[in-house]
């Protein structure tokens, strides 16, 4: 049974008024678009509900295999008619959920990398299993002393608050601005 057959059966076989048929039509539309609808008995919001021959929509908790009358209006119904009324809806997996999960993992890895105390973590975003951290050998981090009169320099790209020359962290931050970011070392509050 498909969408249009369900609506035709409600009109022709069960003599349901147009307003109620439109409510069922709206439910089917929302269901096929992944939206939720409320059970007319208990009010729970679900994507899939049962269509009763009287046109009420109920959840699986409010009806069972022994039910022969509508839980909302208590009108009796034939089980065969009830089964034929259920719209055939094809559900498809939403691949965006997997993409969102990978994005969250990448963001977490970046956050960990840039908030590490020595900022010596490297993040490889090209890995297929998600972003993972790897520690860099301490000898690879280049530090030197400042030359006479040379001030600390801070990266705008990396907001770890460490000098690019001596790798010492800036502690006198002023976060009293709209971005809540230090104007000297670019570290966020």
Coordinates of N, CA and C in Angstrom, one line a residue:
X1 N 0.9 -1.2 0.0 CA 0.0 0.0 0.0 C 0.9 1.2 0.0
X2 N 0.6 2.2 -0.8 CA 1.4 3.4 -0.8 C 0.6 4.6 -0.3
X3 N 1.2 5.7 -0.3 CA 0.6 6.9 0.2 C -0.8 7.3 -0.3
X4 N -0.9 7.3 -1.6 CA -2.2 7.7 -2.2 C -3.3 6.7 -1.9
X5 N -2.9 5.4 -1.9 CA -3.9 4.3 -1.6 C -4.4 4.5 -0.1
X6 N -3.6 4.8 0.8 CA -4.0 5.0 2.2 C -5.0 6.2 2.2
X7 N -4.8 7.3 1.6 CA -5.7 8.4 1.6 C -7.0 8.0 0.9
X8 N -6.9 7.3 -0.2 CA -8.2 6.9 -0.9 C -9.0 6.0 -0.1
X9 N -8.3 5.0 0.6 CA -9.1 4.1 1.5 C -9.8 4.8 2.6
X10 N -9.1 5.8 3.2 CA -9.8 6.6 4.2 C -11.0 7.3 3.7
X11 N -10.9 7.9 2.5 CA -12.1 8.6 2.0 C -13.2 7.6 1.5
X12 N -12.8 6.7 0.7 CA -13.8 5.8 0.0 C -14.4 4.7 0.9
X13 N -13.5 4.0 1.6 CA -13.9 2.8 2.3 C -14.4 3.2 3.7
X14 N -13.7 4.1 4.4 CA -14.0 4.4 5.8 C -14.8 5.7 5.9
X15 N -15.0 6.4 4.8 CA -15.9 7.6 4.8 C -15.4 8.7 5.8
X16 N -14.1 8.9 5.8 CA -13.5 9.9 6.7 C -13.6 11.3 6.0
X17 N -13.8 12.3 6.8 CA -14.0 13.7 6.3 C -12.6 14.2 5.8
X18 N -12.7 15.2 4.9 CA -11.5 15.8 4.2 C -10.5 16.3 5.2
X19 N -10.9 16.9 6.3 CA -10.0 17.5 7.3 C -9.2 16.4 7.9
X20 N -9.8 15.3 8.3 CA -9.0 14.2 8.9 C -8.1 13.6 7.9
X21 N -8.5 13.5 6.6 CA -7.7 12.9 5.6 C -6.4 13.8 5.4
X22 N -6.6 15.1 5.4 CA -5.5 16.1 5.3 C -4.5 15.9 6.5
X23 N -5.1 15.6 7.7 CA -4.2 15.4 8.8 C -3.3 14.2 8.6
X24 N -3.9 13.1 8.1 CA -3.1 11.9 7.8 C -2.1 12.2 6.6
X25 N -2.5 13.0 5.6 CA -1.7 13.3 4.5 C -0.5 14.1 5.1
X26 N -0.7 15.1 6.0 CA 0.4 15.8 6.6 C 1.3 15.0 7.4
X27 N 0.8 14.0 8.1 CA 1.6 13.0 8.9 C 2.5 12.3 7.9
X28 N 2.0 11.8 6.8 CA 2.8 11.0 5.9 C 3.9 11.8 5.3
X29 N 3.5 13.1 5.0 CA 4.5 14.0 4.4 C 5.7 14.2 5.4
X30 N 5.3 14.5 6.7 CA 6.3 14.7 7.7 C 7.2 13.5 7.9
X31 N 6.5 12.3 7.9 CA 7.2 11.0 8.1 C 8.2 10.8 7.0
X32 N 7.9 11.0 5.8 CA 8.8 10.8 4.7 C 9.9 11.8 4.6
X33 N 9.8 12.9 5.3 CA 10.8 14.0 5.4 C 11.6 13.9 6.7
X34 N 11.4 12.8 7.4 CA 12.2 12.6 8.7 C 11.7 13.5 9.8
X35 N 10.5 14.1 9.7 CA 10.0 14.9 10.8 C 9.2 14.1 11.8
X36 N 8.9 14.6 12.9 CA 8.1 13.9 14.0 C 6.7 14.4 14.0
X37 N 5.8 13.4 14.4 CA 4.4 13.7 14.6 C 4.0 13.2 15.9
X38 N 2.9 13.8 16.5 CA 2.5 13.4 17.8 C 1.4 12.3 17.8
X39 N 1.5 11.3 18.7 CA 0.5 10.3 18.9 C -0.8 11.1 19.5
X40 N -1.9 10.8 18.9 CA -3.1 11.4 19.4 C -3.7 10.9 20.6
X41 N -3.1 9.8 21.1 CA -3.5 9.2 22.4 C -2.6 9.7 23.6
X42 N -1.3 9.5 23.4 CA -0.4 9.8 24.5 C 0.4 11.1 24.3
X43 N 0.5 11.5 23.1 CA 1.2 12.8 22.7 C 2.7 12.6 22.4
X44 N 3.3 11.4 22.5 CA 4.7 11.2 22.2 C 5.0 11.5 20.8
X45 N 6.1 12.1 20.6 CA 6.5 12.5 19.2 C 7.4 11.5 18.6
X46 N 6.9 10.9 17.5 CA 7.7 9.9 16.7 C 7.6 10.1 15.3
X47 N 8.5 9.5 14.5 CA 8.5 9.7 13.1 C 7.4 8.8 12.5
X48 N 7.2 7.6 13.0 CA 6.2 6.7 12.5 C 5.1 6.4 13.5
X49 N 3.9 6.5 13.0 CA 2.7 6.2 13.8 C 1.8 5.3 13.0
X50 N 0.9 4.7 13.7 CA -0.1 3.9 13.0 C -1.3 4.7 12.6
X51 N -1.9 4.4 11.4 CA -3.1 5.1 11.0 C -4.3 4.2 11.3
X52 N -5.2 4.6 12.1 CA -6.4 3.9 12.5 C -7.5 4.1 11.4
X53 N -8.4 3.2 11.1 CA -9.4 3.5 10.1 C -10.3 4.7 10.4
X54 N -10.4 5.2 11.6 CA -11.1 6.4 11.9 C -10.3 7.6 11.6
X55 N -9.1 7.5 11.2 CA -8.1 8.5 10.8 C -7.2 9.0 12.0
X56 N -7.4 8.4 13.2 CA -6.5 8.8 14.3 C -5.1 8.2 14.1
X57 N -4.1 8.9 14.6 CA -2.7 8.5 14.5 C -2.2 8.1 15.9
X58 N -1.8 6.9 16.1 CA -1.3 6.4 17.4 C 0.0 5.7 17.3
X59 N 0.8 5.8 18.4 CA 2.1 5.2 18.5 C 2.0 3.7 18.8
X60 N 3.1 2.9 18.6 CA 3.1 1.5 18.9 C 2.9 1.2 20.4
X61 N 3.1 2.1 21.3 CA 2.9 1.9 22.7 C 1.4 1.9 23.0
X62 N 0.6 2.6 22.2 CA -0.8 2.8 22.5 C -1.7 1.7 21.8
X63 N -1.1 0.9 21.0 CA -1.8 -0.2 20.3 C -1.0 -1.4 20.3
X64 N -1.7 -2.6 20.3 CA -1.0 -3.8 20.3 C -1.8 -4.8 19.3
X65 N -1.3 -6.0 19.2 CA -1.9 -7.0 18.3 C -3.3 -7.4 18.7
X66 N -3.7 -7.1 19.9 CA -5.1 -7.5 20.4 C -6.1 -6.3 20.3
X67 N -5.6 -5.2 19.9 CA -6.5 -4.0 19.8 C -7.4 -4.1 18.6
X68 N -8.7 -3.9 18.9 CA -9.7 -3.9 17.8 C -10.6 -2.7 17.8
X69 N -10.2 -1.7 18.7 CA -10.9 -0.4 18.7 C -9.9 0.7 18.8
X70 N -10.2 1.9 18.3 CA -9.3 3.0 18.3 C -9.1 3.4 19.8
X71 N -7.9 3.6 20.2 CA -7.6 4.0 21.6 C -8.0 5.5 21.9
X72 N -8.2 6.3 20.8 CA -8.6 7.7 21.0 C -10.1 7.8 21.1
X73 N -10.8 7.3 20.1 CA -12.3 7.5 20.0 C -13.1 6.2 20.4
X74 N -12.4 5.1 20.5 CA -13.0 3.8 20.9 C -13.9 3.2 19.8
X75 N -13.8 3.7 18.6 CA -14.6 3.1 17.5 C -14.0 1.8 17.1
X76 N -14.8 0.7 17.0 CA -14.2 -0.6 16.6 C -13.7 -0.6 15.1
X77 N -12.7 -1.4 14.8 CA -12.2 -1.5 13.4 C -11.8 -2.9 13.1
X78 N -11.8 -3.2 11.8 CA -11.4 -4.6 11.4 C -9.9 -4.5 11.2
X79 N -9.2 -5.6 11.8 CA -7.8 -5.7 11.7 C -7.3 -5.7 10.3
X80 N -7.9 -6.3 9.4 CA -7.5 -6.4 8.0 C -7.5 -5.0 7.4
X81 N -8.5 -4.2 7.7 CA -8.6 -2.8 7.2 C -7.5 -2.0 7.8
X82 N -7.2 -2.2 9.1 CA -6.1 -1.5 9.8 C -4.8 -1.8 9.1
X83 N -4.5 -3.0 8.8 CA -3.3 -3.4 8.1 C -3.1 -2.8 6.7
X84 N -4.2 -2.8 6.0 CA -4.2 -2.3 4.6 C -4.0 -0.7 4.6
X85 N -4.4 -0.1 5.7 CA -4.3 1.4 5.7 C -2.8 1.9 6.0
X86 N -2.0 1.1 6.5 CA -0.6 1.6 6.9 C 0.1 1.9 5.6
X87 N 0.6 3.1 5.5 CA 1.3 3.6 4.3 C 2.7 2.9 4.2
X88 N 3.0 2.5 3.0 CA 4.3 1.9 2.8 C 5.3 3.0 2.6
X89 N 6.2 3.2 3.6 CA 7.2 4.3 3.6 C 8.6 3.7 3.5
X90 N 9.3 4.1 2.6 CA 10.7 3.6 2.4 C 11.6 4.6 3.2
X91 N 12.3 4.0 4.3 CA 13.2 4.8 5.0 C 14.6 4.6 4.5
X92 N 15.3 5.7 4.4 CA 16.7 5.6 3.9 C 17.7 6.1 5.0
X93 N 18.8 5.5 5.0 CA 19.9 6.0 5.9 C 20.3 7.3 5.5
X94 N 20.5 8.2 6.5 CA 21.0 9.6 6.2 C 22.5 9.6 6.4
X95 N 23.3 9.7 5.3 CA 24.7 9.6 5.4 C 25.3 10.9 6.1
X96 N 24.5 11.9 6.2 CA 25.0 13.1 6.9 C 25.3 12.9 8.4
X97 N 24.7 11.9 9.0 CA 25.0 11.6 10.4 C 26.4 11.1 10.5
X98 N 26.9 10.3 9.6 CA 28.3 9.9 9.6 C 29.2 11.0 9.4
X99 N 28.9 11.9 8.5 CA 29.7 13.1 8.2 C 29.8 14.0 9.4
X100 N 28.7 14.2 10.1 CA 28.7 15.0 11.3 C 29.5 14.4 12.4
X101 N 29.5 13.1 12.5 CA 30.4 12.4 13.5 C 31.8 12.7 13.2
X102 N 32.2 12.5 11.9 CA 33.6 12.8 11.5 C 34.0 14.2 11.8
X103 N 33.1 15.1 11.5 CA 33.4 16.6 11.8 C 33.6 16.8 13.2
X104 N 32.8 16.2 14.1 CA 32.9 16.4 15.5 C 34.3 15.8 16.0
X105 N 34.6 14.6 15.5 CA 35.9 14.1 15.9 C 37.1 14.9 15.5
X106 N 37.0 15.5 14.3 CA 38.1 16.4 13.8 C 38.2 17.6 14.7
X107 N 37.1 18.2 15.0 CA 37.1 19.4 15.9 C 37.6 19.1 17.2
X108 N 37.3 17.9 17.8 CA 37.8 17.6 19.1 C 39.3 17.4 19.0
X109 N 39.8 16.8 18.0 CA 41.2 16.6 17.8 C 42.0 17.9 17.7
X110 N 41.4 18.8 16.9 CA 42.0 20.1 16.8 C 42.0 20.9 18.1
X111 N 40.9 20.8 18.8 CA 40.9 21.5 20.1 C 41.9 20.9 21.1
X112 N 42.1 19.6 21.1 CA 43.1 19.0 21.9 C 44.5 19.4 21.5
X113 N 44.7 19.5 20.2 CA 46.0 19.8 19.7 C 46.4 21.2 20.0
X114 N 45.5 22.2 19.8 CA 45.8 23.6 20.1 C 45.7 24.0 21.5
X115 N 45.2 23.1 22.4 CA 45.1 23.5 23.8 C 46.1 22.7 24.6
X116 N 47.0 21.9 23.9 CA 48.0 21.1 24.7 C 49.0 22.1 25.3
X117 N 49.5 21.8 26.5 CA 50.4 22.7 27.2 C 51.6 23.1 26.4
X118 N 52.2 22.3 25.6 CA 53.4 22.6 24.9 C 53.1 22.9 23.4
X119 N 51.8 22.7 23.0 CA 51.4 22.9 21.6 C 52.3 22.1 20.7
X120 N 52.6 20.9 21.0 CA 53.5 20.1 20.2 C 52.7 18.8 19.7
X121 N 51.4 19.0 19.5 CA 50.7 17.9 18.9 C 50.4 18.2 17.4
X122 N 50.4 17.2 16.6 CA 50.1 17.3 15.2 C 48.9 16.6 14.9
X123 N 48.0 17.2 14.1 CA 46.7 16.5 13.8 C 46.7 16.2 12.3
X124 N 46.4 15.0 12.0 CA 46.4 14.5 10.6 C 44.9 14.4 10.2
X125 N 44.3 15.3 9.5 CA 42.9 15.3 9.1 C 42.6 14.4 7.9
X126 N 43.6 13.9 7.3 CA 43.4 13.1 6.1 C 43.2 11.7 6.4
X127 N 43.4 11.3 7.6 CA 43.2 9.8 8.0 C 41.7 9.5 7.8
X128 N 41.5 8.2 7.3 CA 40.1 7.8 7.1 C 39.4 7.4 8.3
X129 N 40.1 7.0 9.3 CA 39.5 6.5 10.6 C 39.1 7.7 11.5
X130 N 39.2 8.9 11.1 CA 39.0 10.1 11.9 C 40.3 10.7 12.3
X131 N 40.2 11.9 12.8 CA 41.4 12.6 13.2 C 42.0 12.1 14.5
X132 N 43.3 11.8 14.5 CA 43.9 11.3 15.7 C 45.1 12.2 16.0
X133 N 45.5 12.3 17.2 CA 46.7 13.0 17.6 C 47.9 12.2 17.6
X134 N 49.0 12.8 17.3 CA 50.3 12.1 17.5 C 51.2 13.2 18.1
X135 N 52.0 12.7 19.1 CA 52.9 13.6 19.8 C 54.2 13.8 18.9
X136 N 54.7 15.0 18.9 CA 55.9 15.3 18.1 C 57.1 15.2 19.1
X137 N 58.2 14.7 18.7 CA 59.4 14.6 19.5 C 59.8 16.0 20.0
X138 N 60.1 16.2 21.3 CA 60.5 17.4 21.9 C 61.6 18.1 21.1
X139 N 62.5 17.4 20.6 CA 63.7 17.9 19.9 C 63.3 18.6 18.6
X140 N 62.1 18.3 18.1 CA 61.6 19.0 16.8 C 61.1 20.4 17.1
X141 N 60.7 20.7 18.3 CA 60.2 22.0 18.6 C 61.4 23.0 18.7
X142 N 61.4 23.9 17.9 CA 62.6 24.9 17.8 C 62.4 26.0 18.8
X143 N 63.3 26.2 19.7 CA 63.3 27.3 20.6 C 64.6 28.0 20.6
X144 N 64.7 29.3 20.9 CA 65.9 30.0 21.0 C 65.7 31.1 22.0
X145 N 66.8 31.7 22.4 CA 66.7 32.9 23.3 C 66.5 34.1 22.4
X146 N 65.8 35.1 23.0 CA 65.6 36.4 22.3 C 67.0 37.1 22.1
X147 N 67.1 37.8 21.0 CA 68.3 38.7 20.8 C 68.0 39.9 21.6
X148 N 69.0 40.7 21.8 CA 68.9 41.9 22.6 C 67.8 42.9 21.9
X149 N 66.8 43.2 22.7 CA 65.8 44.1 22.3 C 64.7 43.4 21.5
X150 N 64.8 42.2 21.3 CA 63.8 41.4 20.5 C 62.6 41.0 21.4
X151 N 61.4 41.3 21.0 CA 60.2 41.0 21.8 C 59.6 39.7 21.3
X152 N 58.8 39.1 22.2 CA 58.1 37.8 21.8 C 57.2 38.1 20.6
X153 N 57.1 37.1 19.8 CA 56.2 37.2 18.6 C 55.2 36.0 18.7
X154 N 53.9 36.3 18.4 CA 52.9 35.3 18.6 C 52.1 35.1 17.2
X155 N 51.7 33.9 17.0 CA 51.1 33.6 15.7 C 49.6 33.9 15.8
X156 N 49.0 34.5 14.7 CA 47.6 34.7 14.6 C 46.9 33.4 14.3
X157 N 47.6 32.5 13.7 CA 47.0 31.2 13.2 C 46.8 30.3 14.4
X158 N 47.8 30.1 15.3 CA 47.7 29.2 16.4 C 47.4 30.1 17.7
X159 N 46.4 29.8 18.4 CA 46.0 30.6 19.5 C 46.4 29.9 20.8
X160 N 47.6 29.4 20.9 CA 48.1 28.8 22.1 C 48.7 29.7 23.1
X161 N 49.0 31.0 22.7 CA 49.5 31.9 23.6 C 51.0 31.8 23.8
X162 N 51.7 31.0 23.0 CA 53.2 30.8 23.1 C 53.9 31.6 22.1
X163 N 55.1 32.1 22.5 CA 56.0 32.9 21.7 C 56.5 32.0 20.6
X164 N 56.6 32.5 19.4 CA 57.1 31.7 18.3 C 58.6 31.5 18.4
X165 N 59.3 32.3 19.2 CA 60.8 32.3 19.3 C 61.2 31.4 20.5
X166 N 60.7 31.8 21.7 CA 61.2 31.1 22.9 C 60.2 30.1 23.4
X167 N 59.0 30.1 22.9 CA 57.9 29.1 23.3 C 57.4 29.3 24.7
X168 N 57.7 30.5 25.3 CA 57.2 30.8 26.6 C 55.8 31.3 26.4
X169 N 54.9 30.9 27.4 CA 53.5 31.3 27.3 C 53.3 32.7 27.8
X170 N 52.4 33.5 27.2 CA 52.1 34.8 27.6 C 51.0 34.7 28.6
X171 N 51.2 35.3 29.8 CA 50.2 35.2 30.9 C 49.5 36.5 31.2
X172 N 49.9 37.6 30.7 CA 49.3 38.9 31.0 C 48.2 39.2 30.0
X173 N 47.3 38.3 29.7 CA 46.3 38.5 28.7 C 45.2 39.4 29.1
X174 N 44.7 40.1 28.2 CA 43.5 41.0 28.4 C 42.4 40.5 27.4
X175 N 41.4 39.9 28.0 CA 40.3 39.3 27.3 C 39.1 40.2 27.2
X176 N 39.3 41.5 27.6 CA 38.2 42.4 27.7 C 37.9 43.1 26.3
X177 N 37.4 42.2 25.4 CA 37.0 42.7 24.1 C 35.9 41.8 23.5
X178 N 35.3 42.2 22.4 CA 34.2 41.5 21.8 C 34.5 40.0 21.5
X179 N 35.8 39.8 21.0 CA 36.2 38.4 20.6 C 36.6 37.6 21.8
X180 N 36.8 38.2 22.9 CA 37.4 37.6 24.1 C 38.7 36.9 23.8
X181 N 39.5 37.7 23.1 CA 40.8 37.2 22.6 C 41.9 38.2 23.0
X182 N 43.0 37.7 23.4 CA 44.1 38.6 23.8 C 44.7 39.2 22.6
X183 N 44.9 40.6 22.6 CA 45.4 41.3 21.5 C 46.9 41.1 21.3
X184 N 47.6 40.5 22.2 CA 49.0 40.3 22.1 C 49.3 38.9 21.6
X185 N 48.8 37.9 22.3 CA 49.2 36.5 22.0 C 48.1 35.8 21.2
X186 N 46.9 36.4 21.0 CA 45.8 35.8 20.2 C 45.1 34.6 20.9
X187 N 45.4 34.4 22.2 CA 44.8 33.3 22.9 C 43.4 33.7 23.3
X188 N 42.4 32.7 23.2 CA 41.1 32.9 23.6 C 40.9 32.7 25.1
X189 N 39.9 33.4 25.6 CA 39.6 33.3 27.0 C 39.1 31.9 27.3

